[in-house]
Coordinates of C-alpha atoms in Angstrom, one line a residue:
X4 CA 62.6 9.2 -108.9
X5 CA 65.0 11.7 -107.1
X6 CA 68.3 9.2 -107.4
X7 CA 71.0 10.4 -107.0
X8 CA 75.0 8.8 -107.3
X9 CA 77.0 8.7 -103.8
X10 CA 80.5 9.6 -104.2
X11 CA 82.1 9.3 -100.9
X12 CA 82.4 11.7 -98.1
X13 CA 78.7 13.4 -98.9
X14 CA 76.9 15.7 -96.2
X15 CA 75.5 14.0 -93.9
X16 CA 71.1 13.5 -93.4
X17 CA 68.8 14.0 -91.3
X18 CA 68.0 9.8 -91.6
X19 CA 69.2 7.0 -93.7
X20 CA 66.6 4.2 -94.4
X21 CA 67.3 1.0 -95.2
X22 CA 64.8 -1.2 -97.0
X23 CA 62.1 0.5 -99.5
X24 CA 59.0 -1.6 -98.6
X25 CA 56.0 -0.7 -96.7
X26 CA 57.9 -0.2 -93.7
X27 CA 60.9 1.8 -94.9
X28 CA 58.6 3.5 -97.1
X29 CA 56.4 5.0 -94.4
X30 CA 60.0 5.9 -92.5
X31 CA 61.0 8.0 -95.3
X32 CA 57.1 9.5 -96.4
X33 CA 56.4 10.6 -92.0
X34 CA 60.2 12.1 -91.3
X35 CA 60.6 13.5 -95.3
X36 CA 56.9 15.6 -94.1
X37 CA 58.1 16.6 -91.1
X38 CA 61.3 18.3 -92.9
X39 CA 63.9 15.9 -92.1
X40 CA 66.4 15.2 -94.4
X41 CA 65.6 11.2 -95.8
X42 CA 68.1 8.8 -98.1
X43 CA 66.2 5.2 -98.6
X44 CA 68.8 2.5 -99.8
X45 CA 67.1 -0.2 -101.4
X46 CA 68.8 -3.3 -102.7
X47 CA 67.0 -4.1 -105.2
X48 CA 67.1 -2.8 -108.7
X49 CA 62.4 -3.7 -109.5
X50 CA 60.3 -4.2 -106.8
X51 CA 59.8 -8.0 -106.8
X52 CA 56.6 -9.7 -105.8
X53 CA 55.6 -11.2 -102.9
X54 CA 53.2 -13.1 -101.3
X55 CA 50.3 -11.2 -98.6
X56 CA 48.3 -8.2 -101.0
X57 CA 45.2 -8.5 -98.2
X58 CA 44.7 -4.6 -96.7
X59 CA 42.5 -4.6 -94.0
X60 CA 40.2 -1.0 -93.8
X61 CA 42.2 -0.4 -91.0
X62 CA 45.5 0.7 -93.5
X63 CA 43.4 3.4 -95.2
X64 CA 44.1 5.9 -91.7
X65 CA 47.6 5.5 -92.2
X66 CA 48.0 5.9 -96.5
X67 CA 45.8 8.5 -95.9
X68 CA 48.9 10.0 -92.9
X69 CA 51.1 8.9 -95.7
X70 CA 49.7 11.4 -98.5
X71 CA 48.8 7.4 -100.6
X72 CA 45.2 7.0 -100.2
X73 CA 43.9 8.7 -103.5
X74 CA 45.9 6.9 -105.8
X75 CA 44.9 3.4 -103.7
X76 CA 41.6 4.1 -104.4
X77 CA 41.5 4.9 -108.2
X78 CA 43.8 1.7 -108.0
X79 CA 41.0 0.4 -109.5
X80 CA 42.1 -2.8 -107.1
X81 CA 39.8 -5.2 -105.9
X82 CA 38.0 -4.8 -102.9
X83 CA 36.3 -6.9 -100.0
X84 CA 33.8 -7.0 -96.9
X85 CA 35.4 -9.0 -95.2
X86 CA 36.9 -13.3 -95.8
X87 CA 36.0 -17.1 -95.3
X88 CA 37.3 -18.3 -92.0
X89 CA 37.6 -22.8 -91.6
X90 CA 38.7 -22.9 -88.5
X91 CA 38.2 -26.2 -86.2
X92 CA 34.5 -25.9 -87.3
X93 CA 32.2 -24.8 -90.5
X94 CA 33.1 -22.1 -92.3
X95 CA 31.9 -18.9 -91.3
X96 CA 32.4 -15.2 -92.9
X97 CA 34.0 -12.4 -90.4
X98 CA 32.9 -9.4 -92.0
X99 CA 35.1 -5.9 -90.7
X100 CA 32.3 -4.2 -90.0
X101 CA 30.9 -1.0 -90.9
X102 CA 26.8 0.7 -90.4
X103 CA 23.9 -1.0 -92.3
X104 CA 24.5 -0.3 -96.3
X105 CA 27.9 0.8 -95.5
X106 CA 30.3 -1.6 -95.3
X107 CA 34.2 -1.6 -94.5
X108 CA 35.7 -2.7 -97.3
X109 CA 39.5 -4.2 -97.3
X110 CA 41.9 -3.7 -100.3
X111 CA 43.4 -6.8 -102.5
X112 CA 46.4 -4.9 -103.3
X113 CA 49.7 -6.3 -105.3
X114 CA 52.0 -5.8 -103.6
X115 CA 54.4 -4.3 -106.7
X116 CA 52.2 -2.2 -107.7
X117 CA 51.9 -0.7 -103.4
X118 CA 55.6 -0.6 -103.5
X119 CA 55.9 1.0 -106.2
X120 CA 53.3 3.6 -105.4
X121 CA 54.7 4.4 -102.1
X122 CA 57.9 5.2 -103.9
X123 CA 57.3 7.0 -105.9
X124 CA 55.5 8.9 -103.2
X125 CA 58.5 9.4 -101.2
X126 CA 60.2 10.4 -104.1
X127 CA 58.0 13.8 -104.3
X128 CA 57.8 14.8 -101.3
X129 CA 62.3 15.1 -100.8
X130 CA 63.1 11.5 -99.8
X131 CA 66.5 11.1 -102.0
X132 CA 65.8 7.2 -103.6
X133 CA 69.4 4.9 -103.8
X134 CA 68.1 1.6 -105.7
X135 CA 70.5 -0.7 -106.5
X136 CA 72.5 0.1 -103.4
X137 CA 73.4 -2.5 -100.9
X138 CA 74.0 -1.4 -97.0
X139 CA 76.9 -3.1 -95.5
X140 CA 77.4 -2.3 -92.2
X141 CA 76.1 0.4 -89.7
X142 CA 78.4 3.3 -89.1
X143 CA 79.2 4.3 -85.1
X144 CA 80.8 6.6 -83.3
X145 CA 84.1 5.8 -81.0
X146 CA 80.8 6.6 -77.7
X147 CA 78.3 3.2 -79.9
X148 CA 75.8 5.4 -81.3
X149 CA 75.0 5.0 -84.8
X150 CA 75.6 7.5 -87.1
X151 CA 75.7 6.3 -90.6
X152 CA 75.9 3.5 -93.2
X153 CA 78.8 1.6 -95.1
X154 CA 76.7 1.3 -98.4
X155 CA 77.7 -0.6 -101.8
X156 CA 78.4 3.2 -103.4
X157 CA 79.8 4.7 -100.1
X158 CA 79.6 6.2 -97.1
X159 CA 76.4 7.9 -96.3
X160 CA 76.8 9.9 -92.2
X161 CA 73.2 11.0 -90.3
X162 CA 71.7 11.4 -87.5
X163 CA 69.6 8.4 -87.1
X164 CA 68.7 5.0 -89.2
X165 CA 66.1 3.1 -89.9
X166 CA 66.3 -0.5 -90.6
X167 CA 63.4 -1.5 -92.5
X168 CA 65.4 -4.7 -93.8
X169 CA 63.2 -7.5 -94.0
X170 CA 63.7 -10.3 -92.1
X171 CA 67.0 -10.7 -92.7
X172 CA 67.4 -8.0 -89.5
X173 CA 70.6 -5.8 -91.3
X174 CA 70.7 -4.3 -87.8
X175 CA 70.8 -6.7 -85.4
X176 CA 72.9 -9.2 -87.7
X177 CA 75.8 -6.5 -88.0
X178 CA 75.8 -5.0 -84.5
X179 CA 75.5 -8.4 -83.4
X180 CA 72.3 -8.4 -81.7
X181 CA 70.8 -11.8 -80.5
X182 CA 67.5 -12.0 -82.2
X183 CA 64.9 -14.4 -80.4
X184 CA 62.5 -17.3 -82.0
X185 CA 59.9 -17.8 -80.6
X186 CA 58.1 -20.6 -82.6
X187 CA 59.9 -23.9 -84.6
X188 CA 61.2 -23.4 -88.0
X189 CA 58.5 -22.7 -90.5
X190 CA 58.3 -22.1 -94.3
X191 CA 55.4 -21.3 -96.4
X192 CA 54.8 -22.1 -99.9
X193 CA 53.2 -19.9 -101.7
X194 CA 51.9 -18.4 -106.2
X195 CA 49.9 -17.4 -108.6
X196 CA 47.3 -19.8 -109.6
X197 CA 45.0 -18.1 -112.8
X198 CA 41.0 -19.0 -114.1
X199 CA 38.3 -18.3 -113.0
X200 CA 36.3 -18.8 -110.0
X201 CA 33.6 -16.9 -109.1
X202 CA 32.3 -18.0 -105.6
X203 CA 36.1 -17.1 -104.1
X204 CA 35.5 -14.1 -104.3
X205 CA 36.6 -12.9 -101.3
X206 CA 39.3 -14.2 -99.4
X207 CA 39.4 -17.8 -97.5
X208 CA 41.0 -19.1 -94.8
X209 CA 41.0 -22.8 -94.4
X210 CA 42.9 -25.0 -91.4
X211 CA 43.4 -28.2 -92.2
X212 CA 44.8 -30.9 -89.7
X213 CA 48.4 -29.8 -89.9
X214 CA 48.3 -26.7 -91.0
X215 CA 46.0 -24.0 -93.2
X216 CA 45.7 -22.3 -96.9
X217 CA 44.8 -18.7 -97.5
X218 CA 43.8 -17.8 -100.9
X219 CA 42.4 -14.5 -102.7
X220 CA 41.9 -13.0 -106.1
X221 CA 44.2 -10.3 -106.2
X222 CA 42.5 -9.5 -110.1
X223 CA 38.8 -11.2 -111.3
X224 CA 40.9 -14.1 -113.1
X225 CA 44.0 -14.0 -111.0
X226 CA 44.2 -15.6 -107.6
X227 CA 47.2 -15.4 -105.0
X228 CA 47.6 -18.7 -102.4
X229 CA 49.5 -18.8 -98.9
X230 CA 49.6 -22.5 -97.4
X231 CA 52.0 -23.5 -94.3
X232 CA 52.9 -27.1 -92.3
X233 CA 52.7 -25.7 -88.8
X234 CA 55.0 -29.4 -88.3
X235 CA 57.6 -28.3 -90.3
X236 CA 59.9 -30.7 -91.4
X237 CA 58.3 -31.8 -95.2
X238 CA 59.1 -30.6 -98.6
X239 CA 57.6 -27.1 -99.8
X240 CA 53.9 -26.6 -99.1
X241 CA 52.4 -26.9 -103.0
X242 CA 48.4 -26.1 -103.8
X243 CA 46.4 -28.1 -102.1
X244 CA 44.3 -30.0 -104.3
X245 CA 40.8 -28.4 -104.0
X246 CA 42.9 -25.2 -106.4
X247 CA 43.2 -27.8 -109.5
X248 CA 41.2 -26.5 -111.8
X249 CA 43.5 -22.9 -111.9
X250 CA 46.2 -22.7 -114.0
X251 CA 49.3 -22.4 -112.2
X252 CA 51.4 -18.6 -113.5
X253 CA 54.4 -19.6 -111.6
X254 CA 56.2 -21.8 -110.0
X255 CA 55.8 -22.5 -106.1
X256 CA 57.7 -19.7 -103.8
X257 CA 59.2 -20.1 -100.6
X258 CA 59.2 -18.0 -97.7
X259 CA 60.9 -18.1 -94.4
X260 CA 58.0 -17.7 -91.7
X261 CA 59.6 -18.1 -88.2
X262 CA 58.2 -16.1 -85.6
X263 CA 60.9 -14.2 -84.3
X264 CA 62.6 -10.4 -83.3
X265 CA 64.8 -8.4 -83.1
X266 CA 65.5 -8.6 -78.8
X267 CA 67.2 -5.2 -79.1
X268 CA 64.5 -3.3 -81.9
X269 CA 66.2 0.7 -81.5
X270 CA 69.7 1.2 -80.0
X271 CA 71.2 4.9 -79.7
X272 CA 71.5 6.5 -83.8
X273 CA 69.1 3.8 -84.9
X274 CA 65.0 1.7 -85.3
X275 CA 63.8 -0.7 -86.3
X276 CA 60.0 -1.6 -88.3
X277 CA 58.7 -3.9 -90.3
X278 CA 59.7 -7.2 -90.2
X279 CA 63.6 -6.6 -89.3
X280 CA 61.4 -6.0 -85.9
X281 CA 59.7 -9.2 -85.5
X282 CA 58.5 -12.2 -87.9
X283 CA 54.9 -14.0 -87.6
X284 CA 53.7 -15.6 -90.8
X285 CA 51.1 -14.5 -92.7
X286 CA 48.3 -16.1 -90.7
X287 CA 48.7 -13.1 -87.7
X288 CA 46.7 -11.3 -90.8
X289 CA 48.7 -7.5 -90.3
X290 CA 52.3 -7.7 -91.5
X291 CA 51.1 -5.0 -94.4
X292 CA 49.5 -3.0 -91.4
X293 CA 52.5 -3.5 -89.3
X294 CA 54.6 -2.4 -91.6
X295 CA 53.1 0.7 -92.3
X296 CA 52.7 2.0 -88.6
X297 CA 56.2 0.7 -87.3
X298 CA 57.3 2.6 -89.8
X299 CA 55.7 6.2 -90.0
X300 CA 56.2 5.5 -86.3
X301 CA 59.4 5.5 -86.6
X302 CA 59.7 8.4 -88.5
X303 CA 57.9 10.4 -86.7
X304 CA 60.1 9.4 -83.9
X305 CA 63.2 10.4 -86.0
X306 CA 61.0 13.4 -86.8
X307 CA 60.4 14.9 -83.6
X308 CA 64.4 13.7 -82.0
X309 CA 66.3 15.6 -85.0
X310 CA 64.2 19.1 -84.4
X311 CA 65.0 19.0 -80.8
X312 CA 60.9 18.2 -79.7
X313 CA 61.9 15.0 -78.7
X314 CA 65.0 13.6 -76.5
X315 CA 67.2 11.2 -78.1
X316 CA 67.0 8.8 -74.9
X317 CA 63.0 8.8 -74.9
X318 CA 62.8 8.1 -78.4
X319 CA 64.9 4.4 -78.0
X320 CA 63.2 3.8 -75.5
X321 CA 59.6 4.2 -76.2
X322 CA 60.2 2.5 -79.1
X323 CA 61.6 -0.6 -77.2
X324 CA 58.8 -0.2 -75.1
X325 CA 56.2 0.0 -77.5
X326 CA 57.4 -2.8 -80.5
X327 CA 58.3 -5.6 -77.2
X328 CA 54.5 -4.7 -76.5
X329 CA 52.8 -5.3 -79.8
X330 CA 55.6 -7.8 -80.8
X331 CA 53.6 -10.4 -77.3
X332 CA 50.8 -9.4 -77.6
X333 CA 50.2 -10.8 -81.6
X334 CA 51.9 -14.1 -80.5
X335 CA 49.8 -14.2 -77.7
X336 CA 46.8 -13.9 -80.2
X337 CA 48.5 -16.0 -82.7
X338 CA 49.9 -18.6 -80.4
X339 CA 46.4 -19.3 -79.2
X340 CA 44.6 -19.9 -83.1
X341 CA 47.7 -22.6 -83.4
X342 CA 46.5 -24.6 -80.4
X343 CA 44.5 -26.0 -83.2
X344 CA 47.5 -28.3 -84.7
X345 CA 48.5 -31.1 -82.5
X346 CA 52.2 -30.7 -80.8
X347 CA 51.5 -27.0 -81.2
X348 CA 54.5 -25.4 -79.0
X349 CA 55.6 -22.1 -78.8
X350 CA 59.8 -22.3 -78.4
X351 CA 60.6 -21.0 -74.6
X352 CA 64.4 -20.0 -75.4
X353 CA 65.4 -19.4 -79.5
X354 CA 67.4 -16.5 -79.4
X355 CA 70.2 -17.0 -81.9
X356 CA 73.3 -14.2 -82.4
X357 CA 76.1 -13.0 -79.9
X358 CA 75.4 -10.4 -77.4
X359 CA 75.4 -6.8 -78.1
X360 CA 76.6 -3.7 -77.6
X361 CA 76.5 -3.1 -73.3
X362 CA 75.4 -7.0 -73.2
X363 CA 72.5 -9.3 -74.2
X364 CA 69.3 -7.8 -74.0
X365 CA 66.3 -10.1 -72.9
X366 CA 63.9 -10.6 -75.8
X367 CA 60.3 -10.3 -74.8
X368 CA 58.4 -12.8 -72.9
X369 CA 55.5 -14.9 -74.1
X370 CA 53.6 -16.4 -72.2
X371 CA 52.6 -20.5 -72.9
X372 CA 48.9 -20.9 -74.2
X373 CA 46.2 -21.3 -71.4
X374 CA 43.3 -22.4 -74.3
X375 CA 42.8 -22.0 -78.2
X376 CA 40.2 -20.3 -79.4
X377 CA 39.9 -19.6 -83.7
X378 CA 39.3 -16.2 -84.9
X379 CA 39.3 -13.9 -88.4
X380 CA 42.5 -13.7 -90.2
X381 CA 43.2 -11.5 -92.2
X382 CA 47.6 -12.1 -93.9
X383 CA 48.6 -9.4 -94.7

C-alpha cells in the first residue's frame, strides 16, 4: 500500500493527513489527484469496525469525485430506498426520493470495507500511506504556522496538515485550542446481531421515552444496532428486548458521542475535517457523508493553496466559517428533534481546553430550541 519507513528529516511534502478514516482518505485523494504530494499517517495497524454503516444516496456524488463509485456499486453491499421512523408517533417510511419507478437508494456499507476501499484508492493515486504510525504533535515555525508533524517514526515536514484523526481532536488538544461541548455527556452502545429478520429489511429508527434505537441490516443475516439514552448517567445501553430473537455476534461496544466541536477548526498551516472538527451522535444522520465532504473540501483547499490558486489566509478563514455554519445548522436540527425527550437541553457553554495561539476563539453560537419536530434520521 505505498508505505515507506521514515528515517528522520525527509524532504517536506505538500500535505500530511493525520487519520485514515473517510475524512482523511477523502482529503488525501482529493489533494493527490490535484498533483499534490501527500503522506497519510494512521495509528492503527489494521482497520477496526465502527458503528454507522448507512450511506445516504447523497454520498454517491463525493464517492464519484473520489474515484471509488464503481467499486462501491460492485461491492454487493445492501441497498435500500429509505428507512422507517418511529419518533413521537406511528411508524412512517421516509423515502430518499427519486423519480417514478426509479427510487434513490442508499448503501449499507460495512465501515471496515469502506475504509479499506478508500485507503487502496489513496495508494493508487500516489498517497504514501503509513499504517501503525502515531501522530505525536504538530510542529510549528517561529511565526506560529504549522509546518509538519512529529510521528512515532520521525518528523514529517509539510506545507499543510489536515487533522482527520477523529473525535479525540488531536490537533486542537496538541495546540491548546478549546473543544466546545454543547450537549450533556452522551455514550452510545452498539454491536452486531445475527439471525433472520425479514421484516426489517431496511434501517429503522425508534424513539423511546428517554432515547432511541437504530437497527439496520448489514448483510441478509447480520444486523447492526445502536442505542442511546439521552439522559445519560446510567449503564451502557444494551440491545433492546425486541431484538431477543437475534444472537449477539460481538459484545456491547461504547462510543462517546457528546456533541462537541473544535472551536478553532483551522489555523495557519492546518485544517480540520470529519469528527476532528465536530462530533454529533449518530441520530444526526450525516457522519460518514460529513466526513467525506469535509475531507474533500480540506484537500481541495490545500491543493489550491499549494498551487498558488488560493491565498493561504483565505483557505483558513473560509474553512473556519464553512465548518462553523454547518455545525450550527446540524445542532439546531438535532436539538429540535430531541425536544421529544423530557429534560433535554443544550449546554450553553461547555468549552474545555486552554486558549489557543492568539487567545481563545469563541465557539459557534447555538440557538436554543423553539419547538420540537421529528423528521427522518439516517445514522452514518
